[in-house]
Amino acid sequence: MSNTAPDVTAHTADTPLLIGGQSFTSRLLVGTGKYKDNAEMVRAIDASGADVVTVAVRRVDLDRTREQGVLYHLPANRYFLLANTAGCYTADEAVRYARLAREAGFNEFIKLEVIGDKETLLPDTDGLLVATRTLVKEGFKVLAYTNDDLITALRLEEAGCAAVMPLASPIGSGLGLLNPYSIRTIKSRLSVPVIVDAGVGTASDACVTMEQGVDGILMNTALAEAADPVLMAWAMRHAVEAGRAAWRAGRMPRRETAIPSSPTTGMLR
Amino acid sequence: MPMISIALNGDPRQVPGSLTLAGLLDHLGLDPRTVVVEQNRAIVRRPQLAETPVAEGDVIELVHFVGGG
């Protein structure tokens, strides 16, 4: 007889996240923008446990050329770098950025953004589809940032996206998951991975998002703008894991009435 | 050495007339392994940088990865 607790490691073990033939352990993907400094970014990303880290393509600042690139701080052999087309407002522009990103020589994956509106940063879904078709033809693995619309998600999958990334709420808003029904529907209808991208504000948002059954979450501002980004990254890591496990476990049904947890028989008379 | 005018990352700039793109990066103190070069809207791959001359009126963009979400 032993007093040691049973080991549930094997029972809880999850399958890896597969995107475009690449396998990842963590279902939390993180951005590298808006941190106070690079040291804090590196510590937060480490605490998040993320394998996939997003970066943006921008002009080199010719006035200060040393140590300004993010790769100086993020070893490419430790993280899978996912370049984005953030800031692009047309399909042509996004395709141009994607080609430049691929030329940097890390991989053929691109987080495709074609933004349609400056105030909400909501996607231009027409432009997104046009850019997706072009990039897929050129051999890119496209992860498309889109809204929470099923029809667009289906068309993106049909166009050959490696993953579809609907928003929880607008980029940088921290409003959390505004439409769990839409996200659930998208997940139930797509075969490619569904990664919720944008809008998560705190750990409960991440947890409830994963409980919809999606394959992962990509976030940036929720970590970078937390008072303590390293601690928030740690919280998010566990929230994503908890939400994923809860979804796999299958929740109990919701009821409008109480059902006692203790026996109703054997009561003292 | 005669100088030529190019547009470099959106700004007009005078550079020596005999440079290749690899020479331009060197002139600017940039490591070619960390930069992607676009010349007149066409990407110039790294192995070609040392063979591609910079010409008067070229529009050149030098990009790299920065923090982003």
Short mmCIF file of C-alpha atoms in Angstrom, two decimals:
data_model
loop_
_atom_site.label_atom_id
_atom_site.label_comp_id
_atom_site.label_asym_id
_atom_site.label_seq_id
_atom_site.Cartn_x
_atom_site.Cartn_y
_atom_site.Cartn_z
CA MET A 1 0.00 0.00 0.00
CA SER A 2 1.21 3.43 -0.85
CA ASN A 3 0.19 6.94 0.11
CA THR A 4 1.45 8.50 -3.10
CA ALA A 5 -1.17 10.09 -5.33
CA PRO A 6 -1.88 8.29 -8.60
CA ASP A 7 0.08 9.67 -11.55
CA VAL A 8 -2.36 11.20 -14.06
CA THR A 9 0.30 12.33 -16.51
CA ALA A 10 -0.60 9.71 -19.09
CA HIS A 11 -4.33 10.35 -18.61
CA THR A 12 -4.08 14.10 -19.16
CA ALA A 13 -1.53 14.01 -21.99
CA ASP A 14 -2.76 15.98 -25.00
CA THR A 15 -2.13 15.55 -28.72
CA PRO A 16 0.20 18.10 -30.31
CA LEU A 17 -1.12 21.11 -32.22
CA LEU A 18 -0.57 20.45 -35.92
CA ILE A 19 -0.53 23.39 -38.32
CA GLY A 20 0.54 22.97 -41.93
CA GLY A 21 2.55 19.86 -41.12
CA GLN A 22 4.35 21.48 -38.16
CA SER A 23 3.84 20.06 -34.69
CA PHE A 24 3.69 22.26 -31.59
CA THR A 25 3.33 21.34 -27.92
CA SER A 26 1.89 24.61 -26.64
CA ARG A 27 -1.52 25.80 -27.76
CA LEU A 28 -0.69 29.34 -26.73
CA LEU A 29 0.89 31.44 -29.46
CA VAL A 30 2.24 34.86 -28.50
CA GLY A 31 3.19 38.14 -30.10
CA THR A 32 6.29 40.23 -29.48
CA GLY A 33 4.85 43.75 -29.76
CA LYS A 34 4.33 46.53 -27.24
CA TYR A 35 6.52 45.25 -24.40
CA LYS A 36 8.20 47.82 -22.16
CA ASP A 37 11.58 46.41 -23.13
CA ASN A 38 13.11 43.35 -24.76
CA ALA A 39 14.21 41.77 -21.49
CA GLU A 40 10.63 41.74 -20.22
CA MET A 41 9.39 40.35 -23.54
CA VAL A 42 11.86 37.49 -23.42
CA ARG A 43 10.89 36.59 -19.83
CA ALA A 44 7.16 36.79 -20.57
CA ILE A 45 7.47 34.59 -23.67
CA ASP A 46 9.48 32.10 -21.68
CA ALA A 47 6.80 32.06 -18.94
CA SER A 48 4.04 31.58 -21.53
CA GLY A 49 5.57 28.30 -22.68
CA ALA A 50 4.75 29.29 -26.28
CA ASP A 51 6.44 27.57 -29.23
CA VAL A 52 5.10 29.95 -31.85
CA VAL A 53 6.08 33.62 -31.64
CA THR A 54 4.82 36.27 -34.06
CA VAL A 55 6.90 39.09 -35.52
CA ALA A 56 6.20 41.98 -37.89
CA VAL A 57 8.05 43.12 -41.02
CA ARG A 58 9.17 46.74 -40.99
CA ARG A 59 11.78 49.03 -42.51
CA VAL A 60 15.17 48.95 -40.85
CA ASP A 61 15.67 52.19 -38.94
CA LEU A 62 18.84 53.43 -40.63
CA ASP A 63 19.62 55.85 -37.83
CA ARG A 64 20.05 53.10 -35.27
CA THR A 65 20.96 49.83 -36.86
CA ARG A 66 22.28 47.87 -33.91
CA GLU A 67 20.27 45.46 -31.77
CA GLN A 68 16.92 46.78 -32.92
CA GLY A 69 15.70 43.69 -34.76
CA VAL A 70 13.61 41.43 -32.57
CA LEU A 71 15.62 38.38 -33.67
CA TYR A 72 18.57 39.72 -31.76
CA HIS A 73 16.61 38.81 -28.62
CA LEU A 74 14.70 35.73 -29.80
CA PRO A 75 16.78 32.76 -30.87
CA ALA A 76 15.19 31.27 -34.01
CA ASN A 77 16.31 27.80 -32.95
CA ARG A 78 14.15 27.98 -29.83
CA TYR A 79 10.97 29.53 -31.21
CA PHE A 80 8.99 29.02 -34.38
CA LEU A 81 8.82 32.49 -35.89
CA LEU A 82 5.51 33.39 -37.47
CA ALA A 83 5.73 36.61 -39.47
CA ASN A 84 2.58 38.69 -39.85
CA THR A 85 1.31 41.19 -42.39
CA ALA A 86 -0.01 43.54 -39.70
CA GLY A 87 -0.68 47.05 -40.91
CA CYS A 88 -1.55 45.96 -44.46
CA TYR A 89 -4.80 47.33 -45.88
CA THR A 90 -4.83 45.69 -49.31
CA ALA A 91 -4.26 42.18 -50.62
CA ASP A 92 -1.32 43.39 -52.75
CA GLU A 93 0.36 45.00 -49.78
CA ALA A 94 -0.11 41.88 -47.63
CA VAL A 95 1.32 39.66 -50.38
CA ARG A 96 4.34 41.96 -50.66
CA TYR A 97 4.97 41.76 -46.91
CA ALA A 98 4.54 37.98 -46.91
CA ARG A 99 7.13 37.58 -49.65
CA LEU A 100 9.59 39.79 -47.78
CA ALA A 101 8.98 37.78 -44.61
CA ARG A 102 9.63 34.48 -46.34
CA GLU A 103 12.83 35.88 -47.81
CA ALA A 104 14.12 36.45 -44.28
CA GLY A 105 14.58 32.72 -44.48
CA PHE A 106 12.82 31.10 -41.54
CA ASN A 107 9.75 29.38 -42.93
CA GLU A 108 6.87 29.64 -45.39
CA PHE A 109 4.25 30.31 -42.71
CA ILE A 110 2.52 33.67 -42.67
CA LYS A 111 -0.04 35.15 -40.33
CA LEU A 112 -2.09 36.96 -42.92
CA GLU A 113 -3.80 40.18 -41.95
CA VAL A 114 -5.64 42.40 -44.40
CA ILE A 115 -7.20 45.14 -42.34
CA GLY A 116 -10.36 46.87 -43.54
CA ASP A 117 -10.86 49.64 -41.01
CA LYS A 118 -8.42 51.73 -38.98
CA GLU A 119 -10.69 52.25 -36.00
CA THR A 120 -11.72 48.65 -35.33
CA LEU A 121 -8.88 46.86 -37.18
CA LEU A 122 -11.52 44.44 -38.41
CA PRO A 123 -10.42 42.37 -41.39
CA ASP A 124 -11.21 43.07 -45.04
CA THR A 125 -12.47 39.59 -45.82
CA ASP A 126 -12.51 40.11 -49.61
CA GLY A 127 -8.87 41.19 -49.57
CA LEU A 128 -8.07 38.34 -47.21
CA LEU A 129 -9.43 35.75 -49.65
CA VAL A 130 -7.63 37.29 -52.61
CA ALA A 131 -4.31 37.39 -50.74
CA THR A 132 -4.82 33.85 -49.43
CA ARG A 133 -5.31 32.43 -52.93
CA THR A 134 -2.18 34.18 -54.23
CA LEU A 135 -0.02 33.10 -51.30
CA VAL A 136 -1.26 29.49 -51.27
CA LYS A 137 -0.38 29.28 -54.99
CA GLU A 138 3.14 30.46 -54.09
CA GLY A 139 3.55 27.73 -51.49
CA PHE A 140 2.87 29.73 -48.35
CA LYS A 141 1.22 28.17 -45.31
CA VAL A 142 -1.38 30.80 -44.57
CA LEU A 143 -2.85 31.41 -41.12
CA ALA A 144 -5.58 33.94 -41.79
CA TYR A 145 -6.72 36.47 -39.21
CA THR A 146 -10.45 36.85 -39.79
CA ASN A 147 -13.67 37.84 -38.08
CA ASP A 148 -15.96 35.37 -36.34
CA ASP A 149 -18.01 34.71 -39.47
CA LEU A 150 -18.55 31.08 -40.45
CA ILE A 151 -18.94 31.72 -44.18
CA THR A 152 -15.65 33.60 -44.42
CA ALA A 153 -13.95 30.88 -42.38
CA LEU A 154 -15.28 28.20 -44.74
CA ARG A 155 -14.07 30.15 -47.78
CA LEU A 156 -10.64 30.62 -46.25
CA GLU A 157 -10.39 26.90 -45.65
CA GLU A 158 -11.49 26.23 -49.22
CA ALA A 159 -8.85 28.70 -50.44
CA GLY A 160 -6.21 26.55 -48.79
CA CYS A 161 -5.44 28.17 -45.43
CA ALA A 162 -3.33 26.06 -43.06
CA ALA A 163 -5.29 27.52 -40.15
CA VAL A 164 -8.13 29.99 -39.70
CA MET A 165 -7.83 32.56 -36.95
CA PRO A 166 -11.11 34.20 -35.97
CA LEU A 167 -11.02 37.01 -33.45
CA ALA A 168 -12.46 36.80 -29.95
CA SER A 169 -12.92 40.61 -30.10
CA PRO A 170 -11.03 43.46 -31.81
CA ILE A 171 -7.21 43.51 -31.77
CA GLY A 172 -5.85 45.04 -28.57
CA SER A 173 -9.34 45.51 -27.05
CA GLY A 174 -9.10 42.96 -24.25
CA LEU A 175 -12.89 42.53 -24.44
CA GLY A 176 -12.66 38.75 -24.29
CA LEU A 177 -14.73 36.23 -26.23
CA LEU A 178 -17.74 38.18 -27.51
CA ASN A 179 -19.41 35.40 -29.49
CA PRO A 180 -18.76 31.90 -28.18
CA TYR A 181 -21.50 30.53 -30.43
CA SER A 182 -19.76 31.75 -33.62
CA ILE A 183 -16.39 30.40 -32.54
CA ARG A 184 -17.94 27.03 -31.63
CA THR A 185 -19.73 26.88 -34.96
CA ILE A 186 -16.57 27.72 -36.91
CA LYS A 187 -14.65 25.04 -35.01
CA SER A 188 -17.34 22.44 -35.61
CA ARG A 189 -17.40 23.06 -39.36
CA LEU A 190 -13.71 23.41 -40.24
CA SER A 191 -11.15 20.65 -40.67
CA VAL A 192 -8.09 22.90 -40.46
CA PRO A 193 -7.02 24.18 -37.02
CA VAL A 194 -8.95 27.10 -35.58
CA ILE A 195 -6.75 29.47 -33.58
CA VAL A 196 -8.54 32.33 -31.88
CA ASP A 197 -6.51 35.47 -32.48
CA ALA A 198 -7.03 38.81 -30.76
CA GLY A 199 -9.24 40.18 -28.02
CA VAL A 200 -8.37 37.97 -25.06
CA GLY A 201 -7.82 40.18 -22.00
CA THR A 202 -7.21 37.94 -19.02
CA ALA A 203 -6.88 34.30 -18.02
CA SER A 204 -10.63 33.61 -17.73
CA ASP A 205 -11.08 34.84 -21.33
CA ALA A 206 -8.42 32.39 -22.51
CA CYS A 207 -9.95 29.55 -20.53
CA VAL A 208 -13.50 30.09 -21.78
CA THR A 209 -12.18 30.44 -25.34
CA MET A 210 -10.37 27.10 -25.17
CA GLU A 211 -13.54 25.56 -23.67
CA GLN A 212 -15.24 26.19 -27.03
CA GLY A 213 -13.01 23.45 -28.44
CA VAL A 214 -10.67 25.62 -30.53
CA ASP A 215 -7.14 24.41 -31.22
CA GLY A 216 -5.25 27.34 -29.74
CA ILE A 217 -5.09 31.05 -28.97
CA LEU A 218 -2.77 33.76 -30.22
CA MET A 219 -2.38 36.82 -28.00
CA ASN A 220 -0.06 39.79 -27.55
CA THR A 221 -1.56 42.82 -25.80
CA ALA A 222 -3.01 40.80 -22.91
CA LEU A 223 0.55 39.93 -21.92
CA ALA A 224 2.41 43.08 -22.98
CA GLU A 225 -0.03 45.47 -21.31
CA ALA A 226 -0.52 43.54 -18.08
CA ALA A 227 0.99 45.26 -15.05
CA ASP A 228 3.18 42.18 -14.72
CA PRO A 229 3.57 40.59 -18.15
CA VAL A 230 5.63 37.64 -16.90
CA LEU A 231 3.02 36.67 -14.33
CA MET A 232 0.18 37.16 -16.81
CA ALA A 233 2.01 34.97 -19.33
CA TRP A 234 2.25 32.25 -16.69
CA ALA A 235 -1.48 32.65 -15.93
CA MET A 236 -2.37 32.46 -19.62
CA ARG A 237 -0.33 29.33 -20.08
CA HIS A 238 -2.29 27.60 -17.36
CA ALA A 239 -5.63 29.04 -18.48
CA VAL A 240 -5.10 27.70 -22.00
CA GLU A 241 -4.13 24.32 -20.61
CA ALA A 242 -7.10 24.28 -18.20
CA GLY A 243 -9.60 25.35 -20.85
CA ARG A 244 -8.30 22.77 -23.28
CA ALA A 245 -8.43 20.00 -20.67
CA ALA A 246 -11.95 21.02 -19.61
CA TRP A 247 -13.13 20.85 -23.20
CA ARG A 248 -11.53 17.44 -23.69
CA ALA A 249 -13.05 16.28 -20.41
CA GLY A 250 -16.57 17.22 -21.54
CA ARG A 251 -18.49 19.45 -19.18
CA MET A 252 -21.61 18.42 -17.24
CA PRO A 253 -24.96 19.51 -18.62
CA ARG A 254 -26.38 22.86 -17.51
CA ARG A 255 -29.64 22.54 -15.52
CA GLU A 256 -32.18 25.01 -14.24
CA THR A 257 -32.72 22.98 -11.05
CA ALA A 258 -30.51 21.77 -8.22
CA ILE A 259 -29.54 18.13 -7.81
CA PRO A 260 -28.04 17.16 -4.45
CA SER A 261 -24.47 15.94 -4.45
CA SER A 262 -24.87 13.99 -1.20
CA PRO A 263 -27.15 10.96 -0.68
CA THR A 264 -30.78 11.78 0.14
CA THR A 265 -31.12 8.43 1.94
CA GLY A 266 -29.68 7.49 5.35
CA MET A 267 -30.81 10.76 6.94
CA LEU A 268 -31.46 10.77 10.73
CA ARG A 269 -35.14 10.62 11.67
CA MET B 1 33.85 58.81 -56.66
CA PRO B 2 30.64 60.06 -58.33
CA MET B 3 27.57 59.82 -56.16
CA ILE B 4 24.13 58.68 -57.30
CA SER B 5 20.67 59.43 -55.90
CA ILE B 6 18.44 56.63 -54.70
CA ALA B 7 15.35 56.36 -52.52
CA LEU B 8 16.30 54.34 -49.46
CA ASN B 9 13.50 53.29 -47.10
CA GLY B 10 11.43 56.19 -48.36
CA ASP B 11 14.09 58.89 -48.08
CA PRO B 12 16.27 60.39 -50.81
CA ARG B 13 19.91 59.49 -50.31
CA GLN B 14 23.26 59.97 -52.04
CA VAL B 15 25.45 56.88 -52.19
CA PRO B 16 28.69 56.06 -54.06
CA GLY B 17 27.92 55.17 -57.68
CA SER B 18 29.83 51.90 -57.89
CA LEU B 19 28.09 49.97 -55.12
CA THR B 20 26.42 46.61 -55.31
CA LEU B 21 23.54 45.90 -52.93
CA ALA B 22 25.95 43.95 -50.71
CA GLY B 23 28.24 46.99 -50.77
CA LEU B 24 25.33 49.26 -49.88
CA LEU B 25 24.52 47.14 -46.80
CA ASP B 26 28.16 47.25 -45.80
CA HIS B 27 28.22 51.03 -46.38
CA LEU B 28 25.24 51.29 -43.99
CA GLY B 29 26.75 48.96 -41.41
CA LEU B 30 24.03 46.31 -41.87
CA ASP B 31 24.48 42.55 -41.62
CA PRO B 32 23.00 41.01 -44.81
CA ARG B 33 21.85 37.98 -42.80
CA THR B 34 19.41 40.14 -40.82
CA VAL B 35 17.98 42.25 -43.66
CA VAL B 36 15.78 41.57 -46.66
CA VAL B 37 16.39 43.79 -49.68
CA GLU B 38 13.78 44.93 -52.16
CA GLN B 39 14.99 46.84 -55.24
CA ASN B 40 12.35 48.55 -57.38
CA ARG B 41 9.66 46.29 -55.89
CA ALA B 42 11.56 43.06 -56.59
CA ILE B 43 13.14 41.04 -53.79
CA VAL B 44 16.86 40.44 -54.30
CA ARG B 45 17.87 37.16 -52.71
CA ARG B 46 20.94 37.08 -50.51
CA PRO B 47 23.23 35.18 -52.92
CA GLN B 48 22.53 37.84 -55.57
CA LEU B 49 23.29 40.87 -53.38
CA ALA B 50 26.98 40.93 -54.28
CA GLU B 51 26.22 40.75 -58.01
CA THR B 52 23.46 43.34 -58.18
CA PRO B 53 24.53 46.94 -58.81
CA VAL B 54 22.78 49.93 -57.29
CA ALA B 55 21.64 52.34 -60.04
CA GLU B 56 20.63 55.98 -60.16
CA GLY B 57 16.96 56.38 -59.21
CA ASP B 58 16.64 52.95 -57.58
CA VAL B 59 13.92 52.58 -54.97
CA ILE B 60 15.39 50.35 -52.29
CA GLU B 61 13.68 48.99 -49.19
CA LEU B 62 15.56 47.31 -46.37
CA VAL B 63 13.32 45.42 -43.96
CA HIS B 64 13.68 43.12 -40.99
CA PHE B 65 11.58 41.62 -38.22
CA VAL B 66 10.40 43.75 -35.32
CA GLY B 67 8.09 43.04 -32.41
CA GLY B 68 4.49 42.47 -33.46
CA GLY B 69 1.36 40.51 -32.68
#
